[in-house]
Amino acid sequence: MVYSYVVGGIMASLFGLVVLYNSRKKRTNRGALMGRMRDECPKTSGNGGCSQEITECSDVIIVGAGVAGSALAYALGKDGRRVHVIERDLSEPDRIVGELLQPGGYLKLVDLGLEDCVKGIDAQKVFGYALYKDGKHTQLSYPLEHFHPDVAGRGFHYGRFIQSLRAKAASISSVRLEQGTVTSLIEQDGTIKGVQYKNKAGEVLTAYAPFTIVCDGCFSNLRQSLCNPKVAVPSSFVGLVLENSPLPYTNHGHVILADPSPVLFYPISSYEIRCLVDVPGQKVPSISSGEMAHYLKTAVAPQIPPELYSAFISAINKGNIKTMPNRSMPASPLPTPGALLLGDAFNMRHPLTGGGMTVALSDVVVLRDLFRPLQDLNDAAAVCKYLEAFYTLRKPVASTINTLAGALYKVFCASPDQARKEMRQACFDYLSLGGVFSNGPVSLLSGLNPRPLILVLHFFAVAVYGVGRLQLPFPSPKRMWLGVRLISGASAIIFPIIKAEGVRQVFFPATVPAYYRAPPMI
């Protein structure tokens, strides 16, 4: 009997020792793991320190929930990716730009399954433009004959559209939207590992993911490490809202070739018209002192179509005048393992043609398609090399709209130079011819026919048309010299823009090795 108790005691002691050993081993392993995480904590591109708290890992972190960020979050989430979106302010934004979506952009919404986002926000269909110059006007309709009746441009309040996109992204269970300000990218051995940010409560957090996409807008403070930014500010927009005033051409945008630069009108709701007055240079008249109101009434109002004059003056008197600098920045990426730029943080063009959202949505479609065959994002170097194809595949749409925006703005601005005046008049008369002369340029502007070569051909066709007009009824040395200056001026406008876009990628993409790059076998 005593023997059995002794044996039982020995067995119980051995069992207790085993349990104690295993528990200590697990505690030791856990401590070592946490210590290793602290030791290996990647340094941030900002202060180089580690934050106090670490959030759970995702497949992709998206910085910014604007048009590009929200649309991409929805697309990647729909494909099964775990997406963490960090947006500085999730309340409805109030902006005077980003309110006109071209038909090509609407088609990208359809491709992404986001066409419902323009419903329920009082968005207005836009079927083309009306162009005004010196009391004359012409109608330029989008070539939509071969498309579904829903395909058209859309005018809307930017904030309503953004909130609709965000709601759509948040409806995907694998997408998490969080309000927070990203302060820095976390870098380790040249690879981006995640981001450091402050959440709504002011806590400093760190989020890790195999891939980070930065699309925090035109004022991005993160782009410097991911691209070579060359931002230009050629002008500013002064924004007004005209109420209860019908446009001369219903459901059309209106472009007035005013002096010194264009004025735009387009519908943003069933009773509101957005007016954007372009003011060249980086300095605008003061709003608070009344200088702006005086400028609009004396310098701009006399050039407004009579049908809109009263509503324009009324909008000025209401005093809700806003300004926005117009930025342009060619895409100049620095391919970085673990991260990529998108949207206005990556590429901007003058908003005259309303092509920004179309470029952003087109980029989202390209990136979504490139991500689909990737099973694992953890080999950052291999994924980075593969995604270099993005910079070439995006070129047809992006370069066509970027080049057209930059060229048209320079042509549409008034100039004391006689050759530039002739180019401006030639452009108006060329588009007024109708048929292929208007359908071709408008299809380029709308994003329906993104072909850079066709754009260059039409641009120089306008110049040649202008030279021909100058020689009538009979050529003279003076007229011929003016024609030479016109061609030279046209070249000086478009060639620098094309050079900034990248001649090889724009016109000869098939010669770029990344164009054929296959996804890494991970």
Coordinates of C-alpha atoms in Angstrom, one line a residue:
M1 CA 0.0 0.0 0.0
V2 CA 2.8 2.4 1.0
Y3 CA 4.6 1.4 -2.2
S4 CA 1.7 2.4 -4.4
Y5 CA 1.5 5.8 -2.7
V6 CA 5.3 6.4 -3.2
V7 CA 5.0 5.4 -6.9
G8 CA 1.9 7.7 -7.3
G9 CA 3.8 10.6 -5.7
I10 CA 6.8 10.2 -8.0
M11 CA 4.5 10.1 -11.1
A12 CA 2.6 13.2 -10.0
S13 CA 5.9 15.0 -9.3
L14 CA 7.2 14.1 -12.7
F15 CA 4.0 15.3 -14.4
G16 CA 4.2 18.6 -12.5
L17 CA 7.8 19.1 -13.6
V18 CA 6.8 18.5 -17.3
V19 CA 3.9 21.0 -17.1
L20 CA 6.1 23.6 -15.3
Y21 CA 8.9 23.1 -17.9
N22 CA 6.5 23.6 -20.9
S23 CA 4.9 26.7 -19.4
R24 CA 8.3 28.3 -18.8
K25 CA 9.5 27.4 -22.3
K26 CA 6.4 29.0 -23.8
R27 CA 6.9 32.1 -21.7
T28 CA 10.5 32.2 -22.7
N29 CA 9.7 31.8 -26.4
R30 CA 7.0 34.5 -26.2
G31 CA 9.5 36.9 -24.5
A32 CA 12.1 36.2 -27.1
L33 CA 9.6 36.8 -29.9
M34 CA 8.6 40.1 -28.5
G35 CA 12.2 41.0 -28.0
R36 CA 13.0 40.2 -31.6
M37 CA 10.0 42.3 -32.8
R38 CA 11.4 45.2 -30.8
D39 CA 14.9 44.7 -32.1
E40 CA 13.7 44.3 -35.7
C41 CA 11.2 47.2 -35.5
P42 CA 11.8 49.0 -38.8
K43 CA 12.6 52.7 -38.6
T44 CA 10.2 55.3 -39.9
S45 CA 11.1 57.7 -42.7
G46 CA 10.2 60.5 -40.2
N47 CA 11.6 60.3 -36.7
G48 CA 13.3 56.9 -36.9
G49 CA 11.6 55.6 -33.7
C50 CA 9.1 52.9 -33.0
S51 CA 5.5 53.6 -31.9
Q52 CA 4.0 52.3 -28.7
E53 CA 1.3 50.2 -30.3
I54 CA 1.2 47.8 -33.2
T55 CA -2.0 47.2 -35.2
E56 CA -2.8 43.9 -36.9
C57 CA -1.3 43.1 -40.2
S58 CA -3.2 43.5 -43.5
D59 CA -2.3 42.5 -47.1
V60 CA -2.4 46.1 -48.3
I61 CA -2.4 49.5 -46.5
I62 CA -3.9 52.4 -48.5
V63 CA -3.1 55.9 -47.3
G64 CA -6.0 58.2 -48.3
A65 CA -9.7 57.5 -49.1
G66 CA -10.3 59.8 -52.0
V67 CA -11.3 58.7 -55.4
A68 CA -8.3 56.5 -56.0
G69 CA -8.0 55.1 -52.5
S70 CA -11.6 54.2 -52.0
A71 CA -12.0 52.7 -55.5
L72 CA -8.8 50.6 -55.1
A73 CA -9.8 49.5 -51.6
Y74 CA -13.1 48.2 -53.0
A75 CA -11.4 46.5 -55.9
L76 CA -8.8 44.8 -53.8
G77 CA -11.2 43.9 -51.1
K78 CA -13.6 42.4 -53.6
D79 CA -10.7 40.2 -54.8
G80 CA -10.2 38.9 -51.3
R81 CA -7.4 41.1 -50.1
R82 CA -7.3 42.4 -46.5
V83 CA -7.2 46.1 -46.9
H84 CA -6.5 48.8 -44.2
V85 CA -7.4 52.3 -45.4
I86 CA -6.2 55.2 -43.3
E87 CA -7.8 58.5 -44.1
R88 CA -7.0 61.8 -42.5
D89 CA -10.7 63.0 -42.4
L90 CA -13.6 60.7 -43.1
S91 CA -16.2 63.4 -43.0
E92 CA -17.7 64.7 -46.2
P93 CA -15.1 66.8 -48.1
D94 CA -16.0 70.2 -49.6
R95 CA -14.0 71.0 -52.7
I96 CA -14.5 73.0 -55.9
V97 CA -12.7 70.6 -58.2
G98 CA -13.2 66.9 -58.9
E99 CA -16.9 67.5 -59.7
L100 CA -16.9 66.4 -63.4
L101 CA -16.4 62.8 -64.4
Q102 CA -15.7 62.2 -68.1
P103 CA -17.5 59.3 -69.9
G104 CA -14.3 57.3 -70.0
G105 CA -14.1 57.6 -66.2
Y106 CA -17.7 56.4 -65.9
L107 CA -16.8 53.3 -67.9
K108 CA -14.0 52.6 -65.4
L109 CA -16.5 52.9 -62.6
V110 CA -18.6 50.3 -64.4
D111 CA -15.5 48.1 -64.8
L112 CA -14.9 48.3 -61.1
G113 CA -18.5 47.7 -60.2
L114 CA -18.9 51.2 -58.7
E115 CA -21.4 52.7 -61.1
D116 CA -23.9 52.9 -58.3
C117 CA -21.8 55.5 -56.6
V118 CA -23.2 58.2 -59.0
K119 CA -26.7 57.3 -58.0
G120 CA -28.6 58.9 -55.2
I121 CA -26.3 62.0 -55.1
D122 CA -28.3 64.1 -57.6
A123 CA -25.6 63.7 -60.2
Q124 CA -26.3 65.2 -63.6
K125 CA -25.5 63.6 -66.9
V126 CA -23.1 65.6 -69.2
F127 CA -23.2 65.0 -72.9
G128 CA -20.5 67.3 -74.1
Y129 CA -19.3 70.9 -74.2
A130 CA -20.3 74.3 -75.5
L131 CA -17.4 76.5 -76.5
Y132 CA -17.7 80.3 -76.5
K133 CA -15.3 82.9 -78.0
D134 CA -15.9 86.5 -78.8
G135 CA -19.7 86.1 -78.9
K136 CA -19.7 83.0 -81.0
H137 CA -20.4 79.5 -79.7
T138 CA -20.3 75.9 -80.9
Q139 CA -21.6 72.6 -79.5
L140 CA -19.2 69.7 -79.0
S141 CA -21.0 66.5 -78.2
Y142 CA -19.4 63.3 -76.8
P143 CA -19.4 60.5 -79.5
L144 CA -21.6 58.2 -77.5
E145 CA -23.6 56.6 -80.3
H146 CA -22.2 53.2 -79.8
F147 CA -22.4 53.1 -76.0
H148 CA -25.1 52.1 -73.5
P149 CA -27.5 55.0 -72.8
D150 CA -26.1 55.3 -69.2
V151 CA -22.7 56.1 -70.5
A152 CA -22.1 59.9 -70.3
G153 CA -20.2 62.3 -68.2
R154 CA -21.4 63.1 -64.7
G155 CA -21.4 66.3 -62.8
F156 CA -21.9 66.1 -59.0
H157 CA -20.9 67.4 -55.6
Y158 CA -17.4 66.0 -55.0
G159 CA -18.1 65.2 -51.3
R160 CA -21.2 63.3 -52.0
F161 CA -19.4 61.1 -54.6
I162 CA -16.5 60.5 -52.2
Q163 CA -18.8 59.4 -49.4
S164 CA -20.6 57.1 -51.7
L165 CA -17.3 55.5 -52.8
R166 CA -16.2 55.1 -49.1
A167 CA -19.5 53.5 -48.2
K168 CA -19.0 51.0 -51.0
A169 CA -15.5 50.2 -49.9
A170 CA -16.6 49.8 -46.3
S171 CA -19.3 47.3 -47.4
I172 CA -16.6 44.8 -48.1
S173 CA -15.9 42.7 -45.0
S174 CA -12.1 42.6 -45.6
V175 CA -11.8 46.4 -45.9
R176 CA -11.2 48.4 -42.8
L177 CA -11.6 52.2 -43.0
E178 CA -9.9 54.2 -40.2
Q179 CA -9.6 57.9 -39.5
G180 CA -6.0 58.8 -38.8
T181 CA -3.1 60.9 -40.1
V182 CA -0.2 59.0 -41.5
T183 CA 3.0 60.7 -40.4
S184 CA 5.6 58.5 -42.0
L185 CA 6.4 55.4 -44.0
I186 CA 8.2 52.6 -42.1
E187 CA 11.3 51.5 -44.0
Q188 CA 13.7 48.6 -43.4
D189 CA 16.7 47.9 -45.7
G190 CA 15.1 49.9 -48.5
T191 CA 11.7 48.2 -48.3
I192 CA 8.5 49.9 -47.0
K193 CA 7.0 47.7 -44.3
G194 CA 4.1 49.8 -43.3
V195 CA 3.1 53.2 -41.8
Q196 CA 3.2 55.1 -38.6
Y197 CA 0.0 57.2 -37.9
K198 CA -2.0 59.0 -35.3
N199 CA -5.5 57.7 -34.9
K200 CA -8.6 59.8 -34.1
A201 CA -7.8 59.6 -30.4
G202 CA -4.3 60.9 -30.9
E203 CA -2.6 57.6 -30.2
V204 CA 0.6 56.8 -32.2
L205 CA 0.1 53.5 -34.0
T206 CA 2.1 51.4 -36.4
A207 CA 0.4 49.3 -39.1
Y208 CA 2.3 46.7 -41.1
A209 CA 1.5 45.1 -44.5
P210 CA 3.5 43.6 -47.3
F211 CA 2.4 46.5 -49.6
T212 CA 1.5 50.1 -49.0
I213 CA -0.2 52.3 -51.6
V214 CA 0.0 56.1 -51.0
C215 CA -2.8 58.1 -52.5
D216 CA -3.1 61.0 -50.1
G217 CA -3.9 63.7 -52.6
C218 CA -2.3 66.7 -54.2
F219 CA -0.9 67.9 -50.8
S220 CA 0.8 64.6 -50.2
N221 CA 3.6 64.7 -47.5
L222 CA 4.7 61.1 -48.3
R223 CA 5.5 61.3 -52.0
Q224 CA 9.1 62.6 -51.7
S225 CA 10.5 59.2 -51.0
L226 CA 8.5 57.5 -53.7
C227 CA 8.9 59.9 -56.7
N228 CA 10.8 62.9 -58.0
P229 CA 8.1 65.5 -57.6
K230 CA 8.2 68.5 -59.9
V231 CA 5.0 70.4 -59.0
A232 CA 4.0 73.5 -61.0
V233 CA 1.2 75.9 -60.2
P234 CA 0.2 77.6 -63.4
S235 CA -3.0 79.1 -62.1
S236 CA -5.8 79.0 -59.5
F237 CA -9.5 78.3 -59.8
V238 CA -12.0 80.7 -58.2
G239 CA -15.2 78.7 -57.5
L240 CA -18.8 79.9 -57.4
V241 CA -22.1 78.1 -57.3
L242 CA -24.9 79.5 -59.5
E243 CA -28.4 78.5 -58.4
N244 CA -31.6 77.9 -60.3
S245 CA -30.2 79.1 -63.6
P246 CA -30.5 76.9 -66.7
L247 CA -27.4 76.5 -68.9
P248 CA -27.6 77.7 -72.5
Y249 CA -26.9 74.1 -73.6
T250 CA -28.6 71.7 -71.2
N251 CA -26.5 68.9 -69.7
H252 CA -23.3 70.3 -71.2
G253 CA -20.2 71.8 -69.8
H254 CA -19.5 75.4 -71.0
V255 CA -16.0 76.7 -71.7
I256 CA -15.7 80.4 -72.3
L257 CA -12.4 81.5 -73.9
A258 CA -12.2 84.6 -71.8
D259 CA -9.4 87.1 -71.3
P260 CA -6.9 86.3 -69.7
S261 CA -7.9 82.6 -69.3
P262 CA -10.9 80.3 -69.5
V263 CA -14.1 80.2 -67.4
L264 CA -16.0 76.9 -66.9
F265 CA -19.6 76.1 -66.1
Y266 CA -21.1 72.7 -65.6
P267 CA -24.0 71.2 -63.6
I268 CA -23.4 69.6 -60.2
S269 CA -27.0 69.1 -59.1
S270 CA -30.5 69.5 -60.5
Y271 CA -30.4 73.2 -59.5
E272 CA -26.8 74.1 -59.1
I273 CA -24.1 75.1 -61.6
R274 CA -20.4 75.1 -60.8
C275 CA -18.5 78.1 -62.1
L276 CA -14.7 78.0 -62.2
V277 CA -12.8 81.1 -63.1
D278 CA -9.2 80.5 -64.0
V279 CA -6.8 83.1 -62.6
P280 CA -3.2 82.8 -64.1
G281 CA -0.2 82.8 -61.8
Q282 CA 0.1 81.9 -58.1
K283 CA -1.4 85.0 -56.7
V284 CA -5.2 85.7 -56.6
P285 CA -7.1 88.8 -55.6
S286 CA -8.0 88.9 -51.9
I287 CA -11.5 87.6 -51.0
S288 CA -11.7 89.2 -47.6
S289 CA -10.9 92.7 -48.8
G290 CA -13.5 92.6 -51.6
E291 CA -10.8 92.7 -54.3
M292 CA -11.9 89.3 -55.7
A293 CA -15.6 90.3 -56.0
H294 CA -14.5 93.5 -57.8
Y295 CA -12.3 91.5 -60.2
L296 CA -15.1 89.0 -61.0
K297 CA -17.7 91.7 -61.6
T298 CA -15.5 94.1 -63.7
A299 CA -13.1 91.8 -65.5
V300 CA -15.0 88.5 -65.8
A301 CA -18.7 89.2 -65.8
P302 CA -18.7 91.2 -69.1
Q303 CA -17.4 88.1 -70.9
I304 CA -20.0 85.7 -69.4
P305 CA -22.9 84.5 -71.8
P306 CA -25.9 86.8 -71.2
E307 CA -28.0 83.8 -70.1
L308 CA -25.8 83.3 -67.1
Y309 CA -24.9 86.9 -66.3
S310 CA -27.5 87.6 -63.6
A311 CA -26.9 84.3 -61.8
F312 CA -23.2 84.9 -61.9
I313 CA -23.5 88.4 -60.3
S314 CA -25.9 86.9 -57.7
A315 CA -23.4 84.2 -56.8
I316 CA -20.7 86.8 -56.3
N317 CA -23.0 88.9 -54.0
K318 CA -23.7 85.8 -51.9
G319 CA -20.0 85.8 -51.0
N320 CA -19.4 82.1 -51.0
I321 CA -16.2 82.3 -53.1
K322 CA -13.5 79.7 -52.8
T323 CA -10.1 79.3 -54.4
M324 CA -8.0 76.3 -55.3
P325 CA -4.5 76.3 -56.7
N326 CA -4.2 74.3 -60.0
R327 CA -1.3 71.9 -59.8
S328 CA 0.4 69.9 -62.5
M329 CA 3.0 67.2 -61.9
P330 CA 4.3 64.6 -64.4
A331 CA 4.6 61.1 -63.1
S332 CA 8.2 60.5 -62.1
P333 CA 8.2 57.4 -59.9
L334 CA 11.1 56.0 -57.9
P335 CA 10.2 52.2 -57.8
T336 CA 10.4 51.2 -54.1
P337 CA 9.9 47.7 -52.8
G338 CA 6.7 47.5 -50.7
A339 CA 5.1 50.7 -51.8
L340 CA 3.6 52.6 -54.8
L341 CA 2.1 56.1 -55.4
L342 CA -1.4 56.6 -56.9
G343 CA -3.8 59.4 -57.7
D344 CA -2.9 63.1 -57.3
A345 CA 0.0 62.2 -55.0
F346 CA 1.5 60.6 -58.1
N347 CA 0.4 62.5 -61.1
M348 CA -1.5 65.8 -61.7
R349 CA -2.6 67.8 -64.7
H350 CA -4.4 71.1 -65.1
P351 CA -8.0 70.5 -64.2
L352 CA -9.3 72.5 -67.2
T353 CA -10.4 69.3 -69.0
G354 CA -11.8 67.5 -65.9
G355 CA -9.7 64.4 -66.5
G356 CA -8.2 63.8 -63.1
M357 CA -10.8 61.3 -61.8
T358 CA -10.7 59.5 -65.2
V359 CA -6.9 59.0 -64.9
A360 CA -7.2 57.9 -61.2
L361 CA -9.9 55.3 -62.0
S362 CA -8.1 54.0 -65.0
D363 CA -5.0 53.6 -62.9
V364 CA -7.0 51.7 -60.3
V365 CA -8.2 49.3 -63.0
V366 CA -4.7 48.7 -64.3
L367 CA -3.4 48.1 -60.7
R368 CA -6.2 45.8 -59.8
D369 CA -5.5 43.6 -62.9
L370 CA -1.8 43.5 -62.0
F371 CA -2.6 42.5 -58.4
R372 CA -5.0 39.7 -59.3
P373 CA -2.4 37.0 -60.3
L374 CA -0.2 37.7 -57.2
Q375 CA -0.7 35.0 -54.6
D376 CA 1.8 36.4 -52.1
L377 CA 3.0 40.0 -51.6
N378 CA 5.8 39.2 -49.2
D379 CA 8.6 39.1 -51.7
A380 CA 8.8 42.9 -52.0
A381 CA 11.6 43.1 -54.5
A382 CA 9.9 40.7 -56.9
V383 CA 6.6 42.4 -56.6
C384 CA 8.2 45.8 -57.1
K385 CA 9.9 44.7 -60.3
Y386 CA 6.7 43.1 -61.6
L387 CA 4.6 46.3 -60.9
E388 CA 7.0 48.4 -62.9
A389 CA 4.6 47.4 -65.8
F390 CA 2.1 49.7 -64.2
Y391 CA 4.0 52.8 -65.2
T392 CA 3.8 51.8 -68.9
L393 CA 0.3 50.2 -69.0
R394 CA -1.2 53.4 -67.6
K395 CA 0.2 55.6 -70.3
P396 CA -2.5 55.5 -73.0
V397 CA -5.1 57.0 -70.8
A398 CA -2.9 59.1 -68.5
S399 CA -0.7 60.5 -71.2
T400 CA -3.6 61.4 -73.5
I401 CA -5.5 63.3 -70.8
N402 CA -2.4 64.8 -69.3
T403 CA -1.0 66.1 -72.6
L404 CA -4.4 67.4 -73.8
A405 CA -5.0 69.2 -70.5
G406 CA -1.6 71.0 -70.6
A407 CA -1.8 71.8 -74.3
L408 CA -5.4 73.0 -74.3
Y409 CA -4.8 75.3 -71.3
K410 CA -1.9 77.0 -73.0
V411 CA -3.9 77.3 -76.2
F412 CA -7.1 78.6 -74.5
C413 CA -5.3 81.3 -72.5
A414 CA -5.2 84.8 -74.1
S415 CA -1.8 86.0 -75.2
P416 CA -0.4 89.2 -76.7
D417 CA 1.7 87.2 -79.1
Q418 CA 0.0 87.2 -82.5
A419 CA 1.0 83.6 -83.3
R420 CA -0.7 82.4 -80.1
K421 CA -3.8 84.4 -80.9
E422 CA -4.0 82.7 -84.3
M423 CA -3.5 79.3 -82.7
R424 CA -6.4 80.1 -80.3
Q425 CA -8.7 81.2 -83.1
A426 CA -7.7 78.2 -85.2
C427 CA -8.5 75.8 -82.4
F428 CA -12.0 77.3 -82.0
D429 CA -12.7 77.3 -85.8
Y430 CA -11.3 73.7 -86.2
L431 CA -13.6 72.4 -83.5
S432 CA -16.5 74.3 -85.0
L433 CA -16.1 72.4 -88.2
G434 CA -17.9 69.4 -86.6
G435 CA -17.6 65.8 -87.8
V436 CA -14.2 64.2 -87.3
F437 CA -12.7 67.6 -86.5
S438 CA -14.7 67.8 -83.3
N439 CA -15.4 64.1 -82.6
G440 CA -11.8 63.2 -82.6
P441 CA -10.6 65.8 -80.0
V442 CA -13.7 65.3 -77.9
S443 CA -13.3 61.5 -77.8
L444 CA -9.7 62.1 -76.6
L445 CA -10.8 64.6 -73.9
S446 CA -13.6 62.3 -72.7
G447 CA -11.3 59.3 -72.2
L448 CA -13.2 57.3 -74.7
N449 CA -10.3 57.1 -77.2
P450 CA -7.1 57.3 -75.2
R451 CA -4.6 57.3 -78.1
P452 CA -1.7 59.8 -77.7
L453 CA -0.7 59.6 -81.4
I454 CA -4.2 60.7 -82.5
L455 CA -3.9 63.6 -80.1
V456 CA -0.6 64.8 -81.6
L457 CA -2.1 64.5 -85.1
H458 CA -5.1 66.6 -84.2
F459 CA -3.0 69.1 -82.4
F460 CA -0.8 69.7 -85.4
A461 CA -3.9 69.6 -87.7
V462 CA -5.2 72.6 -85.8
A463 CA -1.8 74.3 -86.3
V464 CA -1.8 73.5 -90.1
Y465 CA -5.4 74.6 -90.4
G466 CA -4.4 77.9 -88.7
V467 CA -1.5 78.4 -91.2
G468 CA -3.8 77.7 -94.1
R469 CA -6.3 80.4 -92.9
L470 CA -3.5 82.9 -92.6
Q471 CA -2.6 82.5 -96.3
L472 CA -6.0 83.4 -97.5
P473 CA -6.8 85.0 -99.8
F474 CA -3.2 85.3 -100.9
P475 CA 0.0 84.4 -99.1
S476 CA 2.5 87.1 -98.3
P477 CA 6.0 87.0 -96.6
K478 CA 4.4 88.5 -93.4
R479 CA 1.7 85.9 -93.3
M480 CA 4.1 83.0 -94.1
W481 CA 6.4 84.1 -91.3
L482 CA 3.4 84.2 -88.9
G483 CA 2.5 80.7 -90.1
V484 CA 6.1 79.5 -89.2
R485 CA 5.8 81.1 -85.8
L486 CA 2.4 79.4 -85.3
I487 CA 3.9 75.9 -86.1
S488 CA 6.9 76.7 -83.9
G489 CA 4.6 77.9 -81.0
A490 CA 2.5 74.7 -81.3
S491 CA 5.7 72.6 -81.1
A492 CA 6.9 74.5 -78.1
I493 CA 3.6 73.8 -76.3
I494 CA 3.2 70.1 -76.9
F495 CA 6.7 68.6 -77.2
P496 CA 7.8 69.5 -73.6
I497 CA 4.6 67.9 -72.3
I498 CA 5.2 64.7 -74.3
K499 CA 8.9 64.7 -73.1
A500 CA 7.7 64.9 -69.5
E501 CA 5.3 62.0 -70.1
G502 CA 8.1 59.9 -71.6
V503 CA 8.3 59.5 -75.4
R504 CA 9.1 55.8 -75.3
Q505 CA 6.4 54.8 -72.9
V506 CA 3.8 56.9 -74.7
F507 CA 4.4 56.0 -78.3
F508 CA 6.5 52.8 -78.1
P509 CA 5.3 51.0 -75.0
A510 CA 6.0 47.6 -76.6
T511 CA 9.7 48.4 -76.5
V512 CA 9.7 48.8 -72.7
P513 CA 10.8 45.5 -71.0
A514 CA 8.4 46.0 -68.1
Y515 CA 5.5 45.9 -70.6
Y516 CA 5.9 42.1 -70.9
R517 CA 6.8 41.4 -67.2
A518 CA 5.1 38.3 -65.8
P519 CA 4.0 38.0 -62.2
P520 CA 6.6 36.5 -59.8
M521 CA 6.3 32.8 -59.1
I522 CA 5.8 33.1 -55.3

